[in-house]
PDB file of N, CA and C in Angstrom:
ATOM      1  N   MET E1286       0.819  -1.198   0.000  1.00 57.00           N
ATOM      2  CA  MET E1286       0.000   0.000   0.000  1.00 57.00           C
ATOM      3  C   MET E1286       0.859   1.257   0.000  1.00 57.00           C
ATOM      4  N   ALA E1287       1.942   1.242   0.767  1.00 67.00           N
ATOM      5  CA  ALA E1287       2.824   2.405   0.832  1.00 67.00           C
ATOM      6  C   ALA E1287       3.523   2.638  -0.500  1.00 67.00           C
ATOM      7  N   LYS E1288       3.864   1.539  -1.185  1.00 71.00           N
ATOM      8  CA  LYS E1288       4.502   1.684  -2.496  1.00 71.00           C
ATOM      9  C   LYS E1288       3.565   2.349  -3.488  1.00 71.00           C
ATOM     10  N   ARG E1289       2.308   1.949  -3.465  1.00 75.00           N
ATOM     11  CA  ARG E1289       1.329   2.521  -4.386  1.00 75.00           C
ATOM     12  C   ARG E1289       1.145   4.013  -4.099  1.00 75.00           C
ATOM     13  N   HIS E1290       1.090   4.385  -2.830  1.00 72.00           N
ATOM     14  CA  HIS E1290       0.949   5.793  -2.452  1.00 72.00           C
ATOM     15  C   HIS E1290       2.165   6.594  -2.888  1.00 72.00           C
ATOM     16  N   ARG E1291       3.359   6.025  -2.699  1.00 77.00           N
ATOM     17  CA  ARG E1291       4.592   6.706  -3.099  1.00 77.00           C
ATOM     18  C   ARG E1291       4.644   6.875  -4.614  1.00 77.00           C
ATOM     19  N   ALA E1292       4.204   5.852  -5.346  1.00 75.00           N
ATOM     20  CA  ALA E1292       4.204   5.933  -6.809  1.00 75.00           C
ATOM     21  C   ALA E1292       3.207   6.985  -7.293  1.00 75.00           C
ATOM     22  N   SER E1293       2.031   7.044  -6.669  1.00 78.00           N
ATOM     23  CA  SER E1293       1.047   8.044  -7.104  1.00 78.00           C
ATOM     24  C   SER E1293       1.511   9.457  -6.739  1.00 78.00           C
ATOM     25  N   THR E1294       2.186   9.596  -5.596  1.00 80.00           N
ATOM     26  CA  THR E1294       2.728  10.900  -5.221  1.00 80.00           C
ATOM     27  C   THR E1294       3.811  11.328  -6.193  1.00 80.00           C
ATOM     28  N   LEU E1295       4.662  10.399  -6.593  1.00 83.00           N
ATOM     29  CA  LEU E1295       5.719  10.697  -7.556  1.00 83.00           C
ATOM     30  C   LEU E1295       5.127  11.065  -8.916  1.00 83.00           C
ATOM     31  N   ALA E1296       4.120  10.319  -9.347  1.00 84.00           N
ATOM     32  CA  ALA E1296       3.481  10.606 -10.631  1.00 84.00           C
ATOM     33  C   ALA E1296       2.820  11.985 -10.610  1.00 84.00           C
ATOM     34  N   ARG E1297       2.190  12.327  -9.496  1.00 82.00           N
ATOM     35  CA  ARG E1297       1.563  13.643  -9.371  1.00 82.00           C
ATOM     36  C   ARG E1297       2.622  14.743  -9.407  1.00 82.00           C
ATOM     37  N   ALA E1298       3.737  14.521  -8.712  1.00 84.00           N
ATOM     38  CA  ALA E1298       4.811  15.518  -8.693  1.00 84.00           C
ATOM     39  C   ALA E1298       5.405  15.705 -10.081  1.00 84.00           C
ATOM     40  N   VAL E1299       5.589  14.621 -10.816  1.00 86.00           N
ATOM     41  CA  VAL E1299       6.139  14.711 -12.177  1.00 86.00           C
ATOM     42  C   VAL E1299       5.155  15.440 -13.093  1.00 86.00           C
ATOM     43  N   GLY E1300       3.870  15.141 -12.956  1.00 86.00           N
ATOM     44  CA  GLY E1300       2.862  15.820 -13.771  1.00 86.00           C
ATOM     45  C   GLY E1300       2.804  17.310 -13.489  1.00 86.00           C
ATOM     46  N   ILE E1301       2.849  17.668 -12.212  1.00 86.00           N
ATOM     47  CA  ILE E1301       2.827  19.089 -11.844  1.00 86.00           C
ATOM     48  C   ILE E1301       4.086  19.790 -12.333  1.00 86.00           C
ATOM     49  N   ALA E1302       5.244  19.134 -12.184  1.00 87.00           N
ATOM     50  CA  ALA E1302       6.503  19.728 -12.647  1.00 87.00           C
ATOM     51  C   ALA E1302       6.475  19.940 -14.161  1.00 87.00           C
ATOM     52  N   ALA E1303       5.941  18.965 -14.895  1.00 87.00           N
ATOM     53  CA  ALA E1303       5.846  19.113 -16.347  1.00 87.00           C
ATOM     54  C   ALA E1303       4.916  20.264 -16.714  1.00 87.00           C
ATOM     55  N   LEU E1304       3.805  20.395 -15.983  1.00 86.00           N
ATOM     56  CA  LEU E1304       2.878  21.484 -16.247  1.00 86.00           C
ATOM     57  C   LEU E1304       3.523  22.837 -15.969  1.00 86.00           C
ATOM     58  N   ILE E1305       4.288  22.913 -14.893  1.00 87.00           N
ATOM     59  CA  ILE E1305       4.922  24.171 -14.515  1.00 87.00           C
ATOM     60  C   ILE E1305       6.033  24.545 -15.493  1.00 87.00           C
ATOM     61  N   VAL E1306       6.848  23.578 -15.868  1.00 87.00           N
ATOM     62  CA  VAL E1306       8.029  23.871 -16.687  1.00 87.00           C
ATOM     63  C   VAL E1306       7.719  23.885 -18.179  1.00 87.00           C
ATOM     64  N   LEU E1307       6.935  22.930 -18.660  1.00 87.00           N
ATOM     65  CA  LEU E1307       6.703  22.810 -20.101  1.00 87.00           C
ATOM     66  C   LEU E1307       5.417  23.475 -20.589  1.00 87.00           C
ATOM     67  N   GLY E1308       4.470  23.701 -19.687  1.00 87.00           N
ATOM     68  CA  GLY E1308       3.194  24.279 -20.090  1.00 87.00           C
ATOM     69  C   GLY E1308       3.312  25.641 -20.749  1.00 87.00           C
ATOM     70  N   PRO E1309       3.938  26.624 -20.098  1.00 88.00           N
ATOM     71  CA  PRO E1309       4.010  27.953 -20.716  1.00 88.00           C
ATOM     72  C   PRO E1309       4.764  28.014 -22.052  1.00 88.00           C
ATOM     73  N   PRO E1310       5.970  27.426 -22.173  1.00 88.00           N
ATOM     74  CA  PRO E1310       6.632  27.522 -23.481  1.00 88.00           C
ATOM     75  C   PRO E1310       5.871  26.823 -24.605  1.00 88.00           C
ATOM     76  N   LEU E1311       5.272  25.681 -24.319  1.00 87.00           N
ATOM     77  CA  LEU E1311       4.521  24.979 -25.370  1.00 87.00           C
ATOM     78  C   LEU E1311       3.249  25.731 -25.742  1.00 87.00           C
ATOM     79  N   THR E1312       2.585  26.317 -24.762  1.00 87.00           N
ATOM     80  CA  THR E1312       1.409  27.133 -25.053  1.00 87.00           C
ATOM     81  C   THR E1312       1.800  28.366 -25.858  1.00 87.00           C
ATOM     82  N   TRP E1313       2.913  28.984 -25.493  1.00 86.00           N
ATOM     83  CA  TRP E1313       3.416  30.167 -26.205  1.00 86.00           C
ATOM     84  C   TRP E1313       3.762  29.812 -27.645  1.00 86.00           C
ATOM     85  N   LEU E1314       4.413  28.672 -27.859  1.00 84.00           N
ATOM     86  CA  LEU E1314       4.729  28.250 -29.225  1.00 84.00           C
ATOM     87  C   LEU E1314       3.462  27.981 -30.025  1.00 84.00           C
ATOM     88  N   ALA E1315       2.459  27.393 -29.395  1.00 85.00           N
ATOM     89  CA  ALA E1315       1.193  27.162 -30.092  1.00 85.00           C
ATOM     90  C   ALA E1315       0.539  28.480 -30.482  1.00 85.00           C
ATOM     91  N   ILE E1316       0.608  29.464 -29.587  1.00 83.00           N
ATOM     92  CA  ILE E1316       0.043  30.783 -29.897  1.00 83.00           C
ATOM     93  C   ILE E1316       0.827  31.437 -31.033  1.00 83.00           C
ATOM     94  N   LEU E1317       2.151  31.380 -30.958  1.00 80.00           N
ATOM     95  CA  LEU E1317       2.966  31.980 -32.019  1.00 80.00           C
ATOM     96  C   LEU E1317       2.751  31.271 -33.351  1.00 80.00           C
ATOM     97  N   TRP E1318       2.618  29.959 -33.311  1.00 82.00           N
ATOM     98  CA  TRP E1318       2.431  29.173 -34.535  1.00 82.00           C
ATOM     99  C   TRP E1318       1.107  29.542 -35.211  1.00 82.00           C
ATOM    100  N   SER E1319       0.101  29.946 -34.412  1.00 80.00           N
ATOM    101  CA  SER E1319      -1.193  30.302 -34.987  1.00 80.00           C
ATOM    102  C   SER E1319      -1.198  31.706 -35.585  1.00 80.00           C
ATOM    103  N   ASP E1320      -0.090  32.436 -35.458  1.00 76.00           N
ATOM    104  CA  ASP E1320       0.077  33.776 -36.015  1.00 76.00           C
ATOM    105  C   ASP E1320      -1.035  34.721 -35.567  1.00 76.00           C
ATOM    106  N   PRO E1321      -1.041  35.080 -34.276  1.00 73.00           N
ATOM    107  CA  PRO E1321      -2.139  35.898 -33.753  1.00 73.00           C
ATOM    108  C   PRO E1321      -2.197  37.306 -34.329  1.00 73.00           C
ATOM    109  N   VAL E1322      -1.086  37.831 -34.810  1.00 67.00           N
ATOM    110  CA  VAL E1322      -1.081  39.191 -35.359  1.00 67.00           C
ATOM    111  C   VAL E1322      -1.866  39.236 -36.668  1.00 67.00           C
ATOM    112  N   ALA E1323      -1.896  38.121 -37.394  1.00 72.00           N
ATOM    113  CA  ALA E1323      -2.602  38.104 -38.666  1.00 72.00           C
ATOM    114  C   ALA E1323      -4.120  38.181 -38.474  1.00 72.00           C
ATOM    115  N   TRP E1324      -4.640  37.621 -37.390  1.00 71.00           N
ATOM    116  CA  TRP E1324      -6.085  37.602 -37.210  1.00 71.00           C
ATOM    117  C   TRP E1324      -6.578  38.461 -36.058  1.00 71.00           C
ATOM    118  N   GLY E1325      -5.656  39.019 -35.272  1.00 68.00           N
ATOM    119  CA  GLY E1325      -6.075  39.814 -34.115  1.00 68.00           C
ATOM    120  C   GLY E1325      -5.580  41.233 -34.210  1.00 68.00           C
ATOM    121  N   PRO E1326      -5.915  42.007 -33.213  1.00 73.00           N
ATOM    122  CA  PRO E1326      -5.409  43.391 -33.195  1.00 73.00           C
ATOM    123  C   PRO E1326      -3.892  43.395 -33.072  1.00 73.00           C
ATOM    124  N   GLN E1327      -3.272  44.396 -33.627  1.00 72.00           N
ATOM    125  CA  GLN E1327      -1.816  44.449 -33.636  1.00 72.00           C
ATOM    126  C   GLN E1327      -1.295  45.383 -32.547  1.00 72.00           C
ATOM    127  N   GLU E1328      -1.985  45.455 -31.443  1.00 77.00           N
ATOM    128  CA  GLU E1328      -1.567  46.311 -30.347  1.00 77.00           C
ATOM    129  C   GLU E1328      -0.712  45.512 -29.370  1.00 77.00           C
ATOM    130  N   PRO E1329       0.220  46.171 -28.702  1.00 75.00           N
ATOM    131  CA  PRO E1329       1.077  45.451 -27.744  1.00 75.00           C
ATOM    132  C   PRO E1329       0.294  44.804 -26.606  1.00 75.00           C
ATOM    133  N   ILE E1330      -0.797  45.422 -26.173  1.00 80.00           N
ATOM    134  CA  ILE E1330      -1.559  44.847 -25.065  1.00 80.00           C
ATOM    135  C   ILE E1330      -2.125  43.482 -25.445  1.00 80.00           C
ATOM    136  N   PHE E1331      -2.422  43.281 -26.712  1.00 81.00           N
ATOM    137  CA  PHE E1331      -2.914  41.990 -27.197  1.00 81.00           C
ATOM    138  C   PHE E1331      -1.839  40.925 -27.056  1.00 81.00           C
ATOM    139  N   ILE E1332      -0.613  41.246 -27.445  1.00 79.00           N
ATOM    140  CA  ILE E1332       0.491  40.287 -27.337  1.00 79.00           C
ATOM    141  C   ILE E1332       0.814  40.018 -25.873  1.00 79.00           C
ATOM    142  N   TYR E1333       0.771  41.043 -25.025  1.00 82.00           N
ATOM    143  CA  TYR E1333       1.013  40.835 -23.593  1.00 82.00           C
ATOM    144  C   TYR E1333      -0.066  39.944 -22.995  1.00 82.00           C
ATOM    145  N   GLY E1334      -1.282  40.123 -23.447  1.00 84.00           N
ATOM    146  CA  GLY E1334      -2.373  39.266 -22.977  1.00 84.00           C
ATOM    147  C   GLY E1334      -2.169  37.816 -23.385  1.00 84.00           C
ATOM    148  N   LEU E1335      -1.682  37.602 -24.609  1.00 83.00           N
ATOM    149  CA  LEU E1335      -1.400  36.237 -25.049  1.00 83.00           C
ATOM    150  C   LEU E1335      -0.246  35.625 -24.253  1.00 83.00           C
ATOM    151  N   ALA E1336       0.751  36.434 -23.913  1.00 85.00           N
ATOM    152  CA  ALA E1336       1.849  35.940 -23.074  1.00 85.00           C
ATOM    153  C   ALA E1336       1.340  35.583 -21.687  1.00 85.00           C
ATOM    154  N   ALA E1337       0.442  36.405 -21.144  1.00 86.00           N
ATOM    155  CA  ALA E1337      -0.148  36.084 -19.837  1.00 86.00           C
ATOM    156  C   ALA E1337      -0.968  34.803 -19.922  1.00 86.00           C
ATOM    157  N   LEU E1338      -1.662  34.613 -21.030  1.00 87.00           N
ATOM    158  CA  LEU E1338      -2.422  33.382 -21.237  1.00 87.00           C
ATOM    159  C   LEU E1338      -1.496  32.174 -21.301  1.00 87.00           C
ATOM    160  N   ALA E1339      -0.325  32.350 -21.889  1.00 88.00           N
ATOM    161  CA  ALA E1339       0.632  31.250 -21.999  1.00 88.00           C
ATOM    162  C   ALA E1339       1.177  30.835 -20.643  1.00 88.00           C
ATOM    163  N   VAL E1340       1.231  31.746 -19.692  1.00 90.00           N
ATOM    164  CA  VAL E1340       1.771  31.439 -18.365  1.00 90.00           C
ATOM    165  C   VAL E1340       0.722  30.740 -17.489  1.00 90.00           C
ATOM    166  N   THR E1341      -0.528  30.765 -17.896  1.00 89.00           N
ATOM    167  CA  THR E1341      -1.605  30.195 -17.086  1.00 89.00           C
ATOM    168  C   THR E1341      -1.390  28.725 -16.709  1.00 89.00           C
ATOM    169  N   PRO E1342      -0.953  27.827 -17.604  1.00 89.00           N
ATOM    170  CA  PRO E1342      -0.736  26.439 -17.164  1.00 89.00           C
ATOM    171  C   PRO E1342       0.292  26.328 -16.039  1.00 89.00           C
ATOM    172  N   GLY E1343       1.319  27.123 -16.091  1.00 88.00           N
ATOM    173  CA  GLY E1343       2.322  27.096 -15.033  1.00 88.00           C
ATOM    174  C   GLY E1343       1.777  27.606 -13.713  1.00 88.00           C
ATOM    175  N   LEU E1344       0.922  28.621 -13.768  1.00 88.00           N
ATOM    176  CA  LEU E1344       0.308  29.133 -12.543  1.00 88.00           C
ATOM    177  C   LEU E1344      -0.636  28.100 -11.937  1.00 88.00           C
ATOM    178  N   ILE E1345      -1.339  27.369 -12.784  1.00 89.00           N
ATOM    179  CA  ILE E1345      -2.200  26.289 -12.290  1.00 89.00           C
ATOM    180  C   ILE E1345      -1.346  25.211 -11.629  1.00 89.00           C
ATOM    181  N   GLY E1346      -0.241  24.860 -12.263  1.00 88.00           N
ATOM    182  CA  GLY E1346       0.667  23.885 -11.665  1.00 88.00           C
ATOM    183  C   GLY E1346       1.237  24.364 -10.352  1.00 88.00           C
ATOM    184  N   LEU E1347       1.557  25.634 -10.274  1.00 88.00           N
ATOM    185  CA  LEU E1347       2.066  26.205  -9.029  1.00 88.00           C
ATOM    186  C   LEU E1347       1.007  26.137  -7.932  1.00 88.00           C
ATOM    187  N   ALA E1348      -0.247  26.368  -8.283  1.00 88.00           N
ATOM    188  CA  ALA E1348      -1.332  26.277  -7.307  1.00 88.00           C
ATOM    189  C   ALA E1348      -1.539  24.840  -6.831  1.00 88.00           C
ATOM    190  N   LEU E1349      -1.225  23.860  -7.673  1.00 86.00           N
ATOM    191  CA  LEU E1349      -1.402  22.454  -7.301  1.00 86.00           C
ATOM    192  C   LEU E1349      -0.279  21.907  -6.430  1.00 86.00           C
ATOM    193  N   LEU E1350       0.799  22.665  -6.282  1.00 85.00           N
ATOM    194  CA  LEU E1350       1.895  22.193  -5.438  1.00 85.00           C
ATOM    195  C   LEU E1350       1.417  21.969  -4.011  1.00 85.00           C
ATOM    196  N   THR E1351       1.976  20.958  -3.377  1.00 85.00           N
ATOM    197  CA  THR E1351       1.586  20.651  -2.000  1.00 85.00           C
ATOM    198  C   THR E1351       2.586  21.250  -1.029  1.00 85.00           C
ATOM    199  N   VAL E1352       2.685  22.556  -1.046  1.00 87.00           N
ATOM    200  CA  VAL E1352       3.537  23.290  -0.111  1.00 87.00           C
ATOM    201  C   VAL E1352       2.669  24.354   0.561  1.00 87.00           C
ATOM    202  N   ARG E1353       3.231  24.991   1.581  1.00 92.00           N
ATOM    203  CA  ARG E1353       2.473  26.030   2.287  1.00 92.00           C
ATOM    204  C   ARG E1353       2.139  27.184   1.350  1.00 92.00           C
ATOM    205  N   ARG E1354       1.071  27.861   1.682  1.00 92.00           N
ATOM    206  CA  ARG E1354       0.628  28.998   0.867  1.00 92.00           C
ATOM    207  C   ARG E1354       1.677  30.096   0.822  1.00 92.00           C
ATOM    208  N   SER E1355       2.368  30.322   1.940  1.00 93.00           N
ATOM    209  CA  SER E1355       3.398  31.365   1.966  1.00 93.00           C
ATOM    210  C   SER E1355       4.561  31.003   1.044  1.00 93.00           C
ATOM    211  N   THR E1356       4.869  29.719   0.936  1.00 91.00           N
ATOM    212  CA  THR E1356       5.924  29.277   0.030  1.00 91.00           C
ATOM    213  C   THR E1356       5.527  29.517  -1.423  1.00 91.00           C
ATOM    214  N   LYS E1357       4.261  29.266  -1.734  1.00 91.00           N
ATOM    215  CA  LYS E1357       3.774  29.518  -3.097  1.00 91.00           C
ATOM    216  C   LYS E1357       3.894  31.006  -3.444  1.00 91.00           C
ATOM    217  N   TRP E1358       3.581  31.880  -2.476  1.00 94.00           N
ATOM    218  CA  TRP E1358       3.678  33.314  -2.722  1.00 94.00           C
ATOM    219  C   TRP E1358       5.125  33.758  -2.865  1.00 94.00           C
ATOM    220  N   LEU E1359       6.053  33.046  -2.228  1.00 93.00           N
ATOM    221  CA  LEU E1359       7.472  33.358  -2.407  1.00 93.00           C
ATOM    222  C   LEU E1359       7.983  32.886  -3.768  1.00 93.00           C
ATOM    223  N   ILE E1360       7.463  31.772  -4.236  1.00 91.00           N
ATOM    224  CA  ILE E1360       7.879  31.218  -5.527  1.00 91.00           C
ATOM    225  C   ILE E1360       7.305  32.036  -6.684  1.00 91.00           C
ATOM    226  N   LEU E1361       6.111  32.562  -6.530  1.00 91.00           N
ATOM    227  CA  LEU E1361       5.389  33.214  -7.629  1.00 91.00           C
ATOM    228  C   LEU E1361       6.171  34.324  -8.332  1.00 91.00           C
ATOM    229  N   PRO E1362       6.760  35.316  -7.646  1.00 93.00           N
ATOM    230  CA  PRO E1362       7.481  36.362  -8.383  1.00 93.00           C
ATOM    231  C   PRO E1362       8.696  35.825  -9.134  1.00 93.00           C
ATOM    232  N   LEU E1363       9.413  34.902  -8.520  1.00 92.00           N
ATOM    233  CA  LEU E1363      10.566  34.311  -9.203  1.00 92.00           C
ATOM    234  C   LEU E1363      10.126  33.533 -10.437  1.00 92.00           C
ATOM    235  N   TYR E1364       9.039  32.795 -10.290  1.00 91.00           N
ATOM    236  CA  TYR E1364       8.524  32.020 -11.412  1.00 91.00           C
ATOM    237  C   TYR E1364       8.099  32.924 -12.563  1.00 91.00           C
ATOM    238  N   LEU E1365       7.419  34.018 -12.249  1.00 91.00           N
ATOM    239  CA  LEU E1365       6.966  34.925 -13.305  1.00 91.00           C
ATOM    240  C   LEU E1365       8.138  35.578 -14.039  1.00 91.00           C
ATOM    241  N   VAL E1366       9.187  35.926 -13.310  1.00 92.00           N
ATOM    242  CA  VAL E1366      10.372  36.514 -13.950  1.00 92.00           C
ATOM    243  C   VAL E1366      11.042  35.488 -14.867  1.00 92.00           C
ATOM    244  N   VAL E1367      11.201  34.279 -14.371  1.00 91.00           N
ATOM    245  CA  VAL E1367      11.836  33.227 -15.184  1.00 91.00           C
ATOM    246  C   VAL E1367      10.990  32.921 -16.411  1.00 91.00           C
ATOM    247  N   MET E1368       9.684  32.836 -16.254  1.00 90.00           N
ATOM    248  CA  MET E1368       8.830  32.543 -17.403  1.00 90.00           C
ATOM    249  C   MET E1368       8.832  33.687 -18.412  1.00 90.00           C
ATOM    250  N   ALA E1369       8.927  34.930 -17.940  1.00 89.00           N
ATOM    251  CA  ALA E1369       9.025  36.055 -18.873  1.00 89.00           C
ATOM    252  C   ALA E1369      10.296  35.935 -19.710  1.00 89.00           C
ATOM    253  N   LEU E1370      11.395  35.576 -19.068  1.00 91.00           N
ATOM    254  CA  LEU E1370      12.648  35.388 -19.809  1.00 91.00           C
ATOM    255  C   LEU E1370      12.549  34.210 -20.776  1.00 91.00           C
ATOM    256  N   VAL E1371      11.932  33.130 -20.345  1.00 89.00           N
ATOM    257  CA  VAL E1371      11.770  31.955 -21.219  1.00 89.00           C
ATOM    258  C   VAL E1371      10.898  32.301 -22.413  1.00 89.00           C
ATOM    259  N   LEU E1372       9.797  33.011 -22.187  1.00 87.00           N
ATOM    260  CA  LEU E1372       8.912  33.359 -23.293  1.00 87.00           C
ATOM    261  C   LEU E1372       9.568  34.337 -24.265  1.00 87.00           C
ATOM    262  N   MET E1373      10.342  35.286 -23.752  1.00 88.00           N
ATOM    263  CA  MET E1373      11.054  36.209 -24.653  1.00 88.00           C
ATOM    264  C   MET E1373      12.104  35.459 -25.467  1.00 88.00           C
ATOM    265  N   THR E1374      12.832  34.558 -24.829  1.00 87.00           N
ATOM    266  CA  THR E1374      13.835  33.765 -25.544  1.00 87.00           C
ATOM    267  C   THR E1374      13.175  32.885 -26.595  1.00 87.00           C
ATOM    268  N   THR E1375      12.063  32.267 -26.230  1.00 85.00           N
ATOM    269  CA  THR E1375      11.333  31.425 -27.182  1.00 85.00           C
ATOM    270  C   THR E1375      10.848  32.259 -28.365  1.00 85.00           C
ATOM    271  N   LEU E1376      10.375  33.472 -28.106  1.00 83.00           N
ATOM    272  CA  LEU E1376       9.924  34.353 -29.188  1.00 83.00           C
ATOM    273  C   LEU E1376      11.077  34.706 -30.118  1.00 83.00           C
ATOM    274  N   VAL E1377      12.240  35.013 -29.546  1.00 84.00           N
ATOM    275  CA  VAL E1377      13.405  35.355 -30.367  1.00 84.00           C
ATOM    276  C   VAL E1377      13.805  34.168 -31.239  1.00 84.00           C
ATOM    277  N   TYR E1378      13.861  32.983 -30.653  1.00 82.00           N
ATOM    278  CA  TYR E1378      14.225  31.800 -31.443  1.00 82.00           C
ATOM    279  C   TYR E1378      13.177  31.483 -32.496  1.00 82.00           C
ATOM    280  N   PHE E1379      11.907  31.664 -32.150  1.00 81.00           N
ATOM    281  CA  PHE E1379      10.842  31.395 -33.110  1.00 81.00           C
ATOM    282  C   PHE E1379      10.955  32.323 -34.314  1.00 81.00           C
ATOM    283  N   VAL E1380      11.165  33.612 -34.059  1.00 78.00           N
ATOM    284  CA  VAL E1380      11.297  34.579 -35.154  1.00 78.00           C
ATOM    285  C   VAL E1380      12.575  34.307 -35.938  1.00 78.00           C
ATOM    286  N   CYS E1381      13.650  33.962 -35.229  1.00 81.00           N
ATOM    287  CA  CYS E1381      14.920  33.671 -35.884  1.00 81.00           C
ATOM    288  C   CYS E1381      14.780  32.483 -36.843  1.00 81.00           C
ATOM    289  N   ILE E1382      14.128  31.435 -36.395  1.00 78.00           N
ATOM    290  CA  ILE E1382      13.976  30.245 -37.225  1.00 78.00           C
ATOM    291  C   ILE E1382      12.997  30.510 -38.364  1.00 78.00           C
ATOM    292  N   ALA E1383      11.904  31.248 -38.071  1.00 77.00           N
ATOM    293  CA  ALA E1383      10.898  31.523 -39.085  1.00 77.00           C
ATOM    294  C   ALA E1383      11.439  32.393 -40.206  1.00 77.00           C
ATOM    295  N   THR E1384      12.334  33.323 -39.891  1.00 79.00           N
ATOM    296  CA  THR E1384      12.880  34.206 -40.921  1.00 79.00           C
ATOM    297  C   THR E1384      14.193  33.698 -41.514  1.00 79.00           C
ATOM    298  N   HIS E1385      14.673  32.560 -41.027  1.00 77.00           N
ATOM    299  CA  HIS E1385      15.931  31.974 -41.473  1.00 77.00           C
ATOM    300  C   HIS E1385      17.084  32.978 -41.352  1.00 77.00           C
ATOM    301  N   ASP E1386      17.089  33.716 -40.239  1.00 77.00           N
ATOM    302  CA  ASP E1386      18.086  34.734 -40.031  1.00 77.00           C
ATOM    303  C   ASP E1386      18.832  34.507 -38.716  1.00 77.00           C
ATOM    304  N   CYS E1387      19.124  33.246 -38.437  1.00 74.00           N
ATOM    305  CA  CYS E1387      19.811  32.904 -37.178  1.00 74.00           C
ATOM    306  C   CYS E1387      21.316  33.117 -37.335  1.00 74.00           C
ATOM    307  N   PRO E1388      21.956  33.616 -36.271  1.00 68.00           N
ATOM    308  CA  PRO E1388      23.415  33.818 -36.365  1.00 68.00           C
ATOM    309  C   PRO E1388      24.161  32.509 -36.306  1.00 68.00           C
TER     310      PRO E1388
END
């Protein structure tokens, strides 16, 4: 019984970690791949909103963590800064590859 509980806890932790780490970049790539500027408004607030939408899976994963609430609030600003850097880097690489202008 303890083995089964440990395995389910490990599986849950791996799923949450994947959601936190891989969710935002993959969502961002899906948004970029759909070319939102072609069908949506071309204002910066629209792109910022899409970036915020891309971070949502990671925020859900962060909420699912089994740690104290104060720990989650300490992790949140660091996580948002790291995800902003990841999304900007992903955008640069996406544009670089799409335009075939990589250094």
